[in-house]
Coordinates of C-alpha atoms and ligand atoms in Angstrom, one line a residue:
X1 CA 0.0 0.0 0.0
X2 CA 1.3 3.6 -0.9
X3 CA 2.0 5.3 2.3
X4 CA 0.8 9.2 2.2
X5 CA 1.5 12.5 4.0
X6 CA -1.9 12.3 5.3
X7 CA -5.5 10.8 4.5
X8 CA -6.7 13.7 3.2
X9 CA -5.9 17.0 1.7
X10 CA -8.5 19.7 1.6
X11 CA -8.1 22.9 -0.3
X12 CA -9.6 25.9 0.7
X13 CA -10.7 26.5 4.6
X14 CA -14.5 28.0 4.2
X15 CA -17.6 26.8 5.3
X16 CA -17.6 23.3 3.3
X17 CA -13.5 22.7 3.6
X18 CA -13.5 23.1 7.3
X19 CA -16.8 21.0 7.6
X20 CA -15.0 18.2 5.4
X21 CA -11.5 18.4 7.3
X22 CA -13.1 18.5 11.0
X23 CA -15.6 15.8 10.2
X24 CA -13.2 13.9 8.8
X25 CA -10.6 14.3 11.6
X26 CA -13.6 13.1 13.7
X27 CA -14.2 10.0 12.1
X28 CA -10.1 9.1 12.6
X29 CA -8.5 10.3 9.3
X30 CA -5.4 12.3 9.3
X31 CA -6.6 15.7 7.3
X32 CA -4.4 19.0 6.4
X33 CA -6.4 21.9 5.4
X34 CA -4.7 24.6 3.2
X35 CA -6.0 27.9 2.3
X36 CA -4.2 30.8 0.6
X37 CA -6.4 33.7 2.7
X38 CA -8.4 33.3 5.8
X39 CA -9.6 30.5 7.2
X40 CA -13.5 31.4 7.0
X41 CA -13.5 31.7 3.3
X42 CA -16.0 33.4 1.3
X43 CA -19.0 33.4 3.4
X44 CA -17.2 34.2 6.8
X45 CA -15.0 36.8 5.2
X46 CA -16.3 38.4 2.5
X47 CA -19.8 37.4 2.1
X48 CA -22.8 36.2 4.2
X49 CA -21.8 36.9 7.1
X50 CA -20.2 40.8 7.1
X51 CA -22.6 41.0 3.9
X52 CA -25.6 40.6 6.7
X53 CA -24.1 42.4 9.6
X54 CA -24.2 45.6 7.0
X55 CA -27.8 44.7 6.1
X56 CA -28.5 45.0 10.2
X57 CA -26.6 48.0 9.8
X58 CA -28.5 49.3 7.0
X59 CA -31.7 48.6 8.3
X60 CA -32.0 50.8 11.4
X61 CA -32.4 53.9 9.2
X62 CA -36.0 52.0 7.9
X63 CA -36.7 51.4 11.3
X64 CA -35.7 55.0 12.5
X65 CA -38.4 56.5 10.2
X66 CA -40.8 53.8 10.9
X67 CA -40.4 54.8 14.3
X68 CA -41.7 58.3 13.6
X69 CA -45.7 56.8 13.4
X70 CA -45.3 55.2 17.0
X71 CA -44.9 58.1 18.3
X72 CA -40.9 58.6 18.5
X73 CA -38.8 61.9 18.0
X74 CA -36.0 60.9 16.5
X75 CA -33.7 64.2 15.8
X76 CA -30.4 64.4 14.7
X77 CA -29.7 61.2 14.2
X78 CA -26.5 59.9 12.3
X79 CA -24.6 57.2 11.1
X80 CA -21.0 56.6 11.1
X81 CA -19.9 53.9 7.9
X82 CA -16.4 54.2 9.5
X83 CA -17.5 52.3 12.8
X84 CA -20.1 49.9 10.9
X85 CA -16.9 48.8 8.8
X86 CA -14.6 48.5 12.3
X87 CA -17.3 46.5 14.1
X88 CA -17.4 44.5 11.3
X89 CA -14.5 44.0 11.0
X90 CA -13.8 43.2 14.9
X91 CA -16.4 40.2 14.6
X92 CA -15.3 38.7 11.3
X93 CA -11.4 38.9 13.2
X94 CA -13.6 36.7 16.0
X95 CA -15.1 34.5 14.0
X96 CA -11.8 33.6 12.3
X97 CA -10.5 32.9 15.6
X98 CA -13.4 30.4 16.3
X99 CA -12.5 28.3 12.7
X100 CA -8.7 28.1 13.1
X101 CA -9.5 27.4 16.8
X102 CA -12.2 24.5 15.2
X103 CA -9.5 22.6 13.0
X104 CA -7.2 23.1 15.9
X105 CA -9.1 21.2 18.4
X106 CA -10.2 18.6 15.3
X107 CA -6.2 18.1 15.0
X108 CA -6.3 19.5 11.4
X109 CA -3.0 20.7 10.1
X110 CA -4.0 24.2 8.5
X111 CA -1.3 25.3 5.9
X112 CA -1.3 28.6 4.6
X113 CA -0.2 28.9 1.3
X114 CA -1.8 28.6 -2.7
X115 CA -2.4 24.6 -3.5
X116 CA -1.6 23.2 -6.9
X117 CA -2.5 19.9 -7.8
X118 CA 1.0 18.4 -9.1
X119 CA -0.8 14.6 -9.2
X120 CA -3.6 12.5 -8.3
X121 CA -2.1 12.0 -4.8
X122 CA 0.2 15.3 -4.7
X123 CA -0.6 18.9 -4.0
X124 CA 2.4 21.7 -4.4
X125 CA 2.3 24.3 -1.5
X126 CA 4.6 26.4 0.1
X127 CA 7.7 25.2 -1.9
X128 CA 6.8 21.8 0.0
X129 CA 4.7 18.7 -1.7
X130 CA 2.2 16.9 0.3
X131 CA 0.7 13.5 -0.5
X132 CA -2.6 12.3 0.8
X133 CA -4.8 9.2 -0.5
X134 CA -7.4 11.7 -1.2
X135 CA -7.7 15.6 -2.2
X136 CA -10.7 17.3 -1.7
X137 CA -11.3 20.8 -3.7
X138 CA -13.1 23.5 -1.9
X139 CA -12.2 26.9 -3.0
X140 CA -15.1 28.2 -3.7
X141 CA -15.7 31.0 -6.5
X142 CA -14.6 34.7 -7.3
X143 CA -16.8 38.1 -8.4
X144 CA -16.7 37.8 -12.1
X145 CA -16.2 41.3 -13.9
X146 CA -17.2 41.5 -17.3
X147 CA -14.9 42.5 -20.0
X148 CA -16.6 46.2 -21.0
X149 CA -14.5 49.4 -21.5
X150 CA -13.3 50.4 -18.1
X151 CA -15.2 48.0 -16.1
X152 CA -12.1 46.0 -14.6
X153 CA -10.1 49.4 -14.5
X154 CA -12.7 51.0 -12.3
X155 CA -15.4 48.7 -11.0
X156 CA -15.2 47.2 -7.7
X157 CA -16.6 44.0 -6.5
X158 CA -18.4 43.0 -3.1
X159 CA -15.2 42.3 -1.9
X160 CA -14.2 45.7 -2.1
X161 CA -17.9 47.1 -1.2
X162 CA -17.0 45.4 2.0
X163 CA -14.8 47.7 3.0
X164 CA -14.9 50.8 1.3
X165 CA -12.8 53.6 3.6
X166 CA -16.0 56.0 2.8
X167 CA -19.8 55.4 2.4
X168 CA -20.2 56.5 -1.8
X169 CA -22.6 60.1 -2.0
X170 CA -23.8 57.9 -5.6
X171 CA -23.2 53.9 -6.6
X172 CA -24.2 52.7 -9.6
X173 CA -24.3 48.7 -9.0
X174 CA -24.0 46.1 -13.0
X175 CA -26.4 43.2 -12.3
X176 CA -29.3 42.2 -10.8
X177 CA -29.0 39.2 -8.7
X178 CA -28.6 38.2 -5.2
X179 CA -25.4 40.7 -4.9
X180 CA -27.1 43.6 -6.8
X181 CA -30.0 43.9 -4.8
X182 CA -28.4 43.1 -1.3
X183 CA -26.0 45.4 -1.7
X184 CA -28.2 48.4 -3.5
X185 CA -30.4 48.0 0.4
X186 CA -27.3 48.9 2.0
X187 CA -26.5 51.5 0.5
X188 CA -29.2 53.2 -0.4
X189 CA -31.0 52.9 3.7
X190 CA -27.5 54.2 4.7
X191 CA -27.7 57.1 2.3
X192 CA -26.0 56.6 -1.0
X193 CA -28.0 57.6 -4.2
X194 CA -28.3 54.2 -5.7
X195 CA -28.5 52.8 -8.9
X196 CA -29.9 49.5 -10.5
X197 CA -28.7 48.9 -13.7
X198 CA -29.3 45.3 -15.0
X199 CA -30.3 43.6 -18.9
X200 CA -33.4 41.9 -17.9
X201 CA -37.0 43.3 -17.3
X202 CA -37.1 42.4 -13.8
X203 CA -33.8 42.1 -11.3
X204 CA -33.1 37.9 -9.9
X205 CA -33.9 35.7 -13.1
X206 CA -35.1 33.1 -12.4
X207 CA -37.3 33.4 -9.4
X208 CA -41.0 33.0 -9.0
X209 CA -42.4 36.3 -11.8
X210 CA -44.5 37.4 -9.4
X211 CA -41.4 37.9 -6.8
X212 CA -39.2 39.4 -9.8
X213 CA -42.4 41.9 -10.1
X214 CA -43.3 42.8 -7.0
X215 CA -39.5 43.7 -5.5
X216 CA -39.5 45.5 -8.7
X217 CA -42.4 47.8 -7.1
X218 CA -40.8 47.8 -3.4
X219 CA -36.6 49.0 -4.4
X220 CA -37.7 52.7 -5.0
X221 CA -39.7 53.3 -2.5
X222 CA -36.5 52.0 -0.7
X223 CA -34.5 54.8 -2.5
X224 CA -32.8 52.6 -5.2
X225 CA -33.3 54.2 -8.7
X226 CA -33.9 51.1 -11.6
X227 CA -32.4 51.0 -14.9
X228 CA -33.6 47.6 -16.3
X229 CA -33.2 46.6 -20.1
X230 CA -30.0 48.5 -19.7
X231 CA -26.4 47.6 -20.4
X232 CA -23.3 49.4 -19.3
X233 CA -21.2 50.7 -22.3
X234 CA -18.2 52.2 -20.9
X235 CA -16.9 53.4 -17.8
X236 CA -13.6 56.2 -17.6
X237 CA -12.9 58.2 -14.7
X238 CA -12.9 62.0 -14.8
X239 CA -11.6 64.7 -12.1
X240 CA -12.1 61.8 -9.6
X241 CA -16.1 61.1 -10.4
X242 CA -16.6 57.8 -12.5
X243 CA -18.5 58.1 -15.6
X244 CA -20.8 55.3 -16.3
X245 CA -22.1 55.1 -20.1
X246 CA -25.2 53.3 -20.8
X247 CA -27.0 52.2 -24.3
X248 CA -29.8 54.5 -23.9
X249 CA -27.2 57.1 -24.5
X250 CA -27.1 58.8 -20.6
X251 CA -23.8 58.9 -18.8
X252 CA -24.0 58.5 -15.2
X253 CA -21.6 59.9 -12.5
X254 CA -20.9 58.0 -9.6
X255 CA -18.7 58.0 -7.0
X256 CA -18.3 53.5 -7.2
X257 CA -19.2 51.2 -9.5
X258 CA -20.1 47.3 -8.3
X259 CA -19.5 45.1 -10.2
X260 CA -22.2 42.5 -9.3
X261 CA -22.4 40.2 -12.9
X262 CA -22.3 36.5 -11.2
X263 CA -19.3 34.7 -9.6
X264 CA -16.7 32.2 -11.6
X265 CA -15.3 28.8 -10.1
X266 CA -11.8 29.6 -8.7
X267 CA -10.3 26.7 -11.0
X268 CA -8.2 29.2 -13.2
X269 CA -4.7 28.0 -11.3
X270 CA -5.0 24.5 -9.6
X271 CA -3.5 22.2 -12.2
X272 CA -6.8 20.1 -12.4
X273 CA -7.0 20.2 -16.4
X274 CA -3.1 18.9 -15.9
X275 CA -4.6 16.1 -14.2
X276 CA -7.6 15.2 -16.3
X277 CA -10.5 16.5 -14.2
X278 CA -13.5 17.5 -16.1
X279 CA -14.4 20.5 -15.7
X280 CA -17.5 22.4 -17.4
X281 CA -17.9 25.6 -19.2
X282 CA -17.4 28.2 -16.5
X283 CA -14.6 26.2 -15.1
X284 CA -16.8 24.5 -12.7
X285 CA -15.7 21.3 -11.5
X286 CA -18.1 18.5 -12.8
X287 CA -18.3 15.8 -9.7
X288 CA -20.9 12.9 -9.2
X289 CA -23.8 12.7 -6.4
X290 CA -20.9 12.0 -3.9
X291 CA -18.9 14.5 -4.9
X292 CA -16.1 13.1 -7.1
X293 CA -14.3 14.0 -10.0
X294 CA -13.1 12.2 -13.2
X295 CA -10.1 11.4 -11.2
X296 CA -11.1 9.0 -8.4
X297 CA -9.0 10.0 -5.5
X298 CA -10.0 13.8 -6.2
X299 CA -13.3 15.3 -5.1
X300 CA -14.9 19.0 -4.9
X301 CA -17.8 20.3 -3.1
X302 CA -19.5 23.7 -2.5
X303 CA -19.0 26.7 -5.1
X304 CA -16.4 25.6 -7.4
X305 CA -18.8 22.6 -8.2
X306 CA -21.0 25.1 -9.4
X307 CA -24.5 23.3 -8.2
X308 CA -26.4 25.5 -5.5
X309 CA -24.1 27.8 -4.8
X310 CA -24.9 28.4 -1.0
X311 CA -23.4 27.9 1.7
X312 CA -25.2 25.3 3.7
X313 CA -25.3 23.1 0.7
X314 CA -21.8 23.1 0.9
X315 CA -21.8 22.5 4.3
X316 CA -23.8 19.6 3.8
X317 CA -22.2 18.1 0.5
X318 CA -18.8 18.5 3.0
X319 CA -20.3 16.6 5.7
X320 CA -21.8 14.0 3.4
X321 CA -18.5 13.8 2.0
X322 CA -16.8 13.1 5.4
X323 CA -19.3 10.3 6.9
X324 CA -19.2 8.3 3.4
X325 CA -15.4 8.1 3.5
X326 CA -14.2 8.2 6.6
X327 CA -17.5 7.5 8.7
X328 CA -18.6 4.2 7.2
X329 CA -21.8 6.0 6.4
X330 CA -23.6 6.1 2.9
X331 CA -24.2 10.0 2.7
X332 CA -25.4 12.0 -0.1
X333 CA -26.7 16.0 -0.1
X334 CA -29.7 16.5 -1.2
X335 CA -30.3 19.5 -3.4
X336 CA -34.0 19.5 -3.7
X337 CA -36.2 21.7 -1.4
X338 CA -33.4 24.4 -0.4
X339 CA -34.4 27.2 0.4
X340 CA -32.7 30.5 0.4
X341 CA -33.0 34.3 0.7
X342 CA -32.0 37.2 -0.5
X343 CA -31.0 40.2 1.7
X344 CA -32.4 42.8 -0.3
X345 CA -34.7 45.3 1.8
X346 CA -37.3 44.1 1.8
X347 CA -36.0 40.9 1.8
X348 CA -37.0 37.7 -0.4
X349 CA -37.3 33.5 0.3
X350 CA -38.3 31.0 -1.4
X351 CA -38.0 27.3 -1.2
X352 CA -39.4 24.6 -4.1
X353 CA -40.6 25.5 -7.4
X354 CA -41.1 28.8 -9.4
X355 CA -45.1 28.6 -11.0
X356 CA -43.3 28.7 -14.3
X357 CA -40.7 25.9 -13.2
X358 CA -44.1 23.7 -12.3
X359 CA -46.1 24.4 -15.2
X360 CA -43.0 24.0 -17.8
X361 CA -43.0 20.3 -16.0
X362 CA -46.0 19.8 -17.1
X363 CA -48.0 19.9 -13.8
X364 CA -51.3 21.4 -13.4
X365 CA -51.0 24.3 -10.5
X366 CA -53.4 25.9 -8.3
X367 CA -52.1 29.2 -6.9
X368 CA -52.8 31.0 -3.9
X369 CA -51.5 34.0 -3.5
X370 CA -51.6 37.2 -0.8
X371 CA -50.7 40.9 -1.2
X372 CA -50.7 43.0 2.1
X373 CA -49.3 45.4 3.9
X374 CA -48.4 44.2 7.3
X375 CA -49.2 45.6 10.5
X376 CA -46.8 47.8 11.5
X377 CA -46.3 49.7 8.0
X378 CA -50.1 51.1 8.7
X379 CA -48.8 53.6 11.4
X380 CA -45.6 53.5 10.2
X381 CA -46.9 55.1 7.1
X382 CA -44.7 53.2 4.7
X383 CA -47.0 51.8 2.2
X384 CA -44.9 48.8 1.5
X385 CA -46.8 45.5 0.4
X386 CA -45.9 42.2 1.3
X387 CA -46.1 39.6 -1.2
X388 CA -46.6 35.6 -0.2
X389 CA -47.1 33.2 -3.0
X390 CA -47.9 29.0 -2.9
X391 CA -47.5 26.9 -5.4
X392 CA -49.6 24.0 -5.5
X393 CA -50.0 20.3 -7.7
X394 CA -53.5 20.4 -8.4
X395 CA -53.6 16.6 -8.6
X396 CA -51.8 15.5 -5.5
X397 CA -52.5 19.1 -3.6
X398 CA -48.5 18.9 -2.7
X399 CA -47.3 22.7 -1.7
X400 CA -44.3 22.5 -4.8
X401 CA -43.1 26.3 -4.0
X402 CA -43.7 28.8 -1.1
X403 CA -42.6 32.6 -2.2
X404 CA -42.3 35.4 -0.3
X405 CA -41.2 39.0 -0.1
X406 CA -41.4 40.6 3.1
X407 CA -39.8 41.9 6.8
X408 CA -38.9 38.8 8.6
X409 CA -39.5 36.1 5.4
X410 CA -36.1 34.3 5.5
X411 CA -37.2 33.7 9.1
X412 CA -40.6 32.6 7.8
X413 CA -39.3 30.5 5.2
X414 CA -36.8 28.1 7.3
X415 CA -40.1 26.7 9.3
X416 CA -42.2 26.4 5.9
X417 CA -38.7 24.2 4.1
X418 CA -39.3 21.8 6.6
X419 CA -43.0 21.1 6.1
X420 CA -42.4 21.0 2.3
X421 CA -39.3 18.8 2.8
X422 CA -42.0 16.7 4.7
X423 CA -43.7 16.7 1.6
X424 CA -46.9 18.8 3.0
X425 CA -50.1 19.4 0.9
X426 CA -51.9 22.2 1.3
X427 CA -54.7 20.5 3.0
X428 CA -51.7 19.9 5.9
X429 CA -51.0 24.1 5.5
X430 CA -55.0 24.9 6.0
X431 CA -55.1 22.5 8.8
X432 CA -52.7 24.5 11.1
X433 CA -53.2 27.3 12.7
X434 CA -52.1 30.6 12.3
X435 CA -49.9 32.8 15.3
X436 CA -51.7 36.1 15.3
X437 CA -51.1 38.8 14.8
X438 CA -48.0 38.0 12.5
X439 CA -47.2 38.5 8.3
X440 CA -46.5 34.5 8.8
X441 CA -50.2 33.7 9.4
X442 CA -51.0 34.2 6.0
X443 CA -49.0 31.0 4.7
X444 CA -52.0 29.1 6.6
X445 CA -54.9 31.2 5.8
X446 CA -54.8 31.8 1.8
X447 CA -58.1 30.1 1.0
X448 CA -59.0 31.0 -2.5
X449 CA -57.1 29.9 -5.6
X450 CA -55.9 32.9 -8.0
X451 CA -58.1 32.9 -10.8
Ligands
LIG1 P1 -26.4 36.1 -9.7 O1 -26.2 35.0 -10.7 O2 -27.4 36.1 -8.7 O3 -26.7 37.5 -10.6 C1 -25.8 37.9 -11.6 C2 -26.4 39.1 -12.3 O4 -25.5 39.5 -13.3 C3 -27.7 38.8 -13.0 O5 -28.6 39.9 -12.9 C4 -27.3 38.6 -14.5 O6 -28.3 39.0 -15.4 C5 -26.2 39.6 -14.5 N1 -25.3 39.3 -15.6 C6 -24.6 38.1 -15.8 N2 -23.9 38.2 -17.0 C7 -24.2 39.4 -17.5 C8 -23.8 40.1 -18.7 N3 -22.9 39.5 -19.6 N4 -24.2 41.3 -19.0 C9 -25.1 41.9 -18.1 N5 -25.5 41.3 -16.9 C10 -25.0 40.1 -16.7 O7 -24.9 36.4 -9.2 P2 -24.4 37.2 -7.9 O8 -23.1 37.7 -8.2 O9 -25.4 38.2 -7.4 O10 -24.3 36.1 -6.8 C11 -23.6 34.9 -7.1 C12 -24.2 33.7 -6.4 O11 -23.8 33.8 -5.0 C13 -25.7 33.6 -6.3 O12 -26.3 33.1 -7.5 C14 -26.0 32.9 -5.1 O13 -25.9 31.5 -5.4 C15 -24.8 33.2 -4.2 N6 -25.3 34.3 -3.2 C16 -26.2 33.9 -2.3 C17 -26.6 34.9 -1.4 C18 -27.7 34.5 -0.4 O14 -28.0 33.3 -0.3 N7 -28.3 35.5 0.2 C19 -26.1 36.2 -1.4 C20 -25.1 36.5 -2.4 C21 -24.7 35.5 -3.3 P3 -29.3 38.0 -16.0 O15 -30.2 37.5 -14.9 O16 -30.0 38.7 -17.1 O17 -28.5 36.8 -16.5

């Protein structure tokens, strides 16, 4: 038998690497974990996680002027972006801490250092080359900046957006996806002029139409200014403002531009096409249901896979990974019924099927749908709707999707994943009853079918 450095070699220490490595570890295999950055990765250092904690940020200035109808003087109120970006900064320092500190205590070997894959068995790092029975890829993906005039002299992505020195007097942010629209509530609650500019009709393709249409109607009451249809020609930079062409023939002038056009697979410089890994059109690494490659002894899971790009799926595909190889278990992630959210303010869920996803099935829907505006907004005086939408199979009354746009529906949503996980009908959604007063209620109260 060959003898190796160790068991297993993971590259890249975020969410799903350091799930892999620690469950691994646990189950007895000797694992190294090595990761050119942080260990955290994406989520804990540049995404979810401070991405969210600006979103908290952000959102007291709604709730400061919602305040207002209840009866609260609120004067001279203001915020500092400077100490937002330090306390970020502090917790994302602490929550590093708490991963190195979790492969520590696993007895994971964490190498810093860029990994290239010189062999089936081999990874180069460091000016040192490790051997390990198997390699498991984790290293996520990158902000991918389209090739326009000026765009990749000038534009920043949310990398930077994290951590901008000042808060922008005007963004313009390219795109109209998760990113785009989380990013546009932050800065436009904290007080940036803000602009959407993005090709389709409606921002997020490919969600529910209804959803695409109705945050569509909330951004600019949230002080985000839409451009859809539109492209971005050319950007240059003049006496320090940034001059954003467009193909309706307006030039904007902005302080940033984001760059928020979709992430790539970080495969660019790991040596896998060397090796005879497939790999598919973006650069995404093409693996099995358990996670492996064209080369046996090499797997990949979370983002550079390029399935559901979250990170609990990644998570899960890592642990799953873990318990069938070293755990004598028979693991596999699903990827049906996840749900996710998007940050945007207000925010969006959804778990299951879009009504166009069902229908282009074939399947017959009923649709129930609610349109609202909750509670608090009627003294508030902010006219904002809230917009809940099921998605029923008219033959076997099974709830397929569950939509929402709303305060508080990525909270909602986690509770409702789990019924339709369980496979509920909508019979098993009329049959329970609703919390009152709350927006959630009206998942168990929408009696009569769209017409
Ligand atoms: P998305 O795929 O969500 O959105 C990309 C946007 O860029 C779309 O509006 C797309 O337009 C646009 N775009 C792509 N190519 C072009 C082009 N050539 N010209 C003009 N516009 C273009 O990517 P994000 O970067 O926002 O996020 C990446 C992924 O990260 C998400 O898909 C998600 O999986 C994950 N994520 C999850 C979050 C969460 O769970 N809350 C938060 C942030 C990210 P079009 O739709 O027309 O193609």
């Amino acid at each position: 038998m060959a003898s190796y450095d160790y068991d297993l070699i993971v590259i890249g220490a975020g969410s799903g690497g350091v799930r892999a490595s620690r469950i691994s570890a646990s189950h007895g295999a000797r694992v190294a974990i090595i990761e050119e950055d942080r260990p955290g990765g994406t989520c804990v250092i540049r995404g979810c996680v401070p991405k969210k904690l600006l979103v908290y940020g952000a959102s007291f200035a709604h709730e400061a002027s919602d305040a207002l109808g209840f009866g609260w003087h609120i004067e001279g109120i203001s915020h500092s972006w400077s100490s937002l970006i330090a306390a970020k900064d502090s917790e994302i320092t602490r929550l590093e801490g708490i991963y190195r500190r979790l492969l520590e205590n696993a007895g994971v070997d964490l190498i810093a250092g860029s990994a290239i894959l010189t062999g089936p068995h081999e990874v180069s790092v460091a000016g040192k080359t490790l051997t390990a029975e198997t390699i498991l890829v984790a290293v996520g993906g990158t902000p991918r900046i389209l090739d326009i005039p000026g765009m990749l002299d000038y534009a920043i992505s949310s990398n930077e957006a994290l951590d901008l020195n000042e808060l922008p007097k005007t963004i313009i942010i390219h795109g109209g996806g998760y990113i785009a629209l989380e990013f546009a509530g932050i800065f436009a609650a904290l007080g940036s002029e803000t602009h959407l500019i993005y090709r389709s009709n409606y921002p997020l393709r490919g969600f529910d139409e209804n959803v695409r249409q109705h945050i569509a109607k909330c951004l600019p009451d949230r002080g985000i200014t839409l451009h859809p249809e539109t492209s971005i020609t050319k950007v240059e930079k003049n006496a320090n403002l940034l001059e954003i062409s467009l193909d309706n023939g307006a030039i904007i002038k902005a302080n940033q531009l984001l760059s928020a056009t979709g992430r790539k697979p970080n495969t660019a410089s790991l040596g896998l096409g060397e090796l005879g890994v497939e790999m598919g059109e973006v650069g995404q690494i093409i693996v099995t249901e358990d996670s492996q490659t064209t080369v046996p002894s090499i797997y990949a899971i979370g983002d550079v896979t390029d399935r559901v790009n979250l990170t609990p799926v990644a998570l899960g595909e890592g642990h799953a990974f873990a318990d069938s190889l070293y755990g004598k278990m028979s693991k596999k992630m699903s990827h049906d019924m996840v749900a996710s959210a998007v940050f945007s303010q207000p925010p969006i869920s959804c778990v299951g099927m879009t009504e166009r996803e069902a229908t282009d099935k074939g399947i017959d829907v009923v649709v129930f749908e609610s349109l609202f505006r909750a509670m608090k907004n009627t003294i508030s005086g902010r006219f904002e709707q809230s917009y809940m939408k099921l998605v029923v199979d008219k033959e076997t009354d099974r709830v397929l999707g569950a939509h929402m746009v709303g305060p508080d529906c990525a909270e909602i949503m986690q509770g409702i994943a789990i019924a339709m996980k369980m496979r509920a009908t909508k019979s098993d959604f009329d049959a329970t009853v609703g919390i009152h007063p709350t927006a959630a209620e009206e998942f168990v109260t929408m009696r009569t079918p769209r017409s």
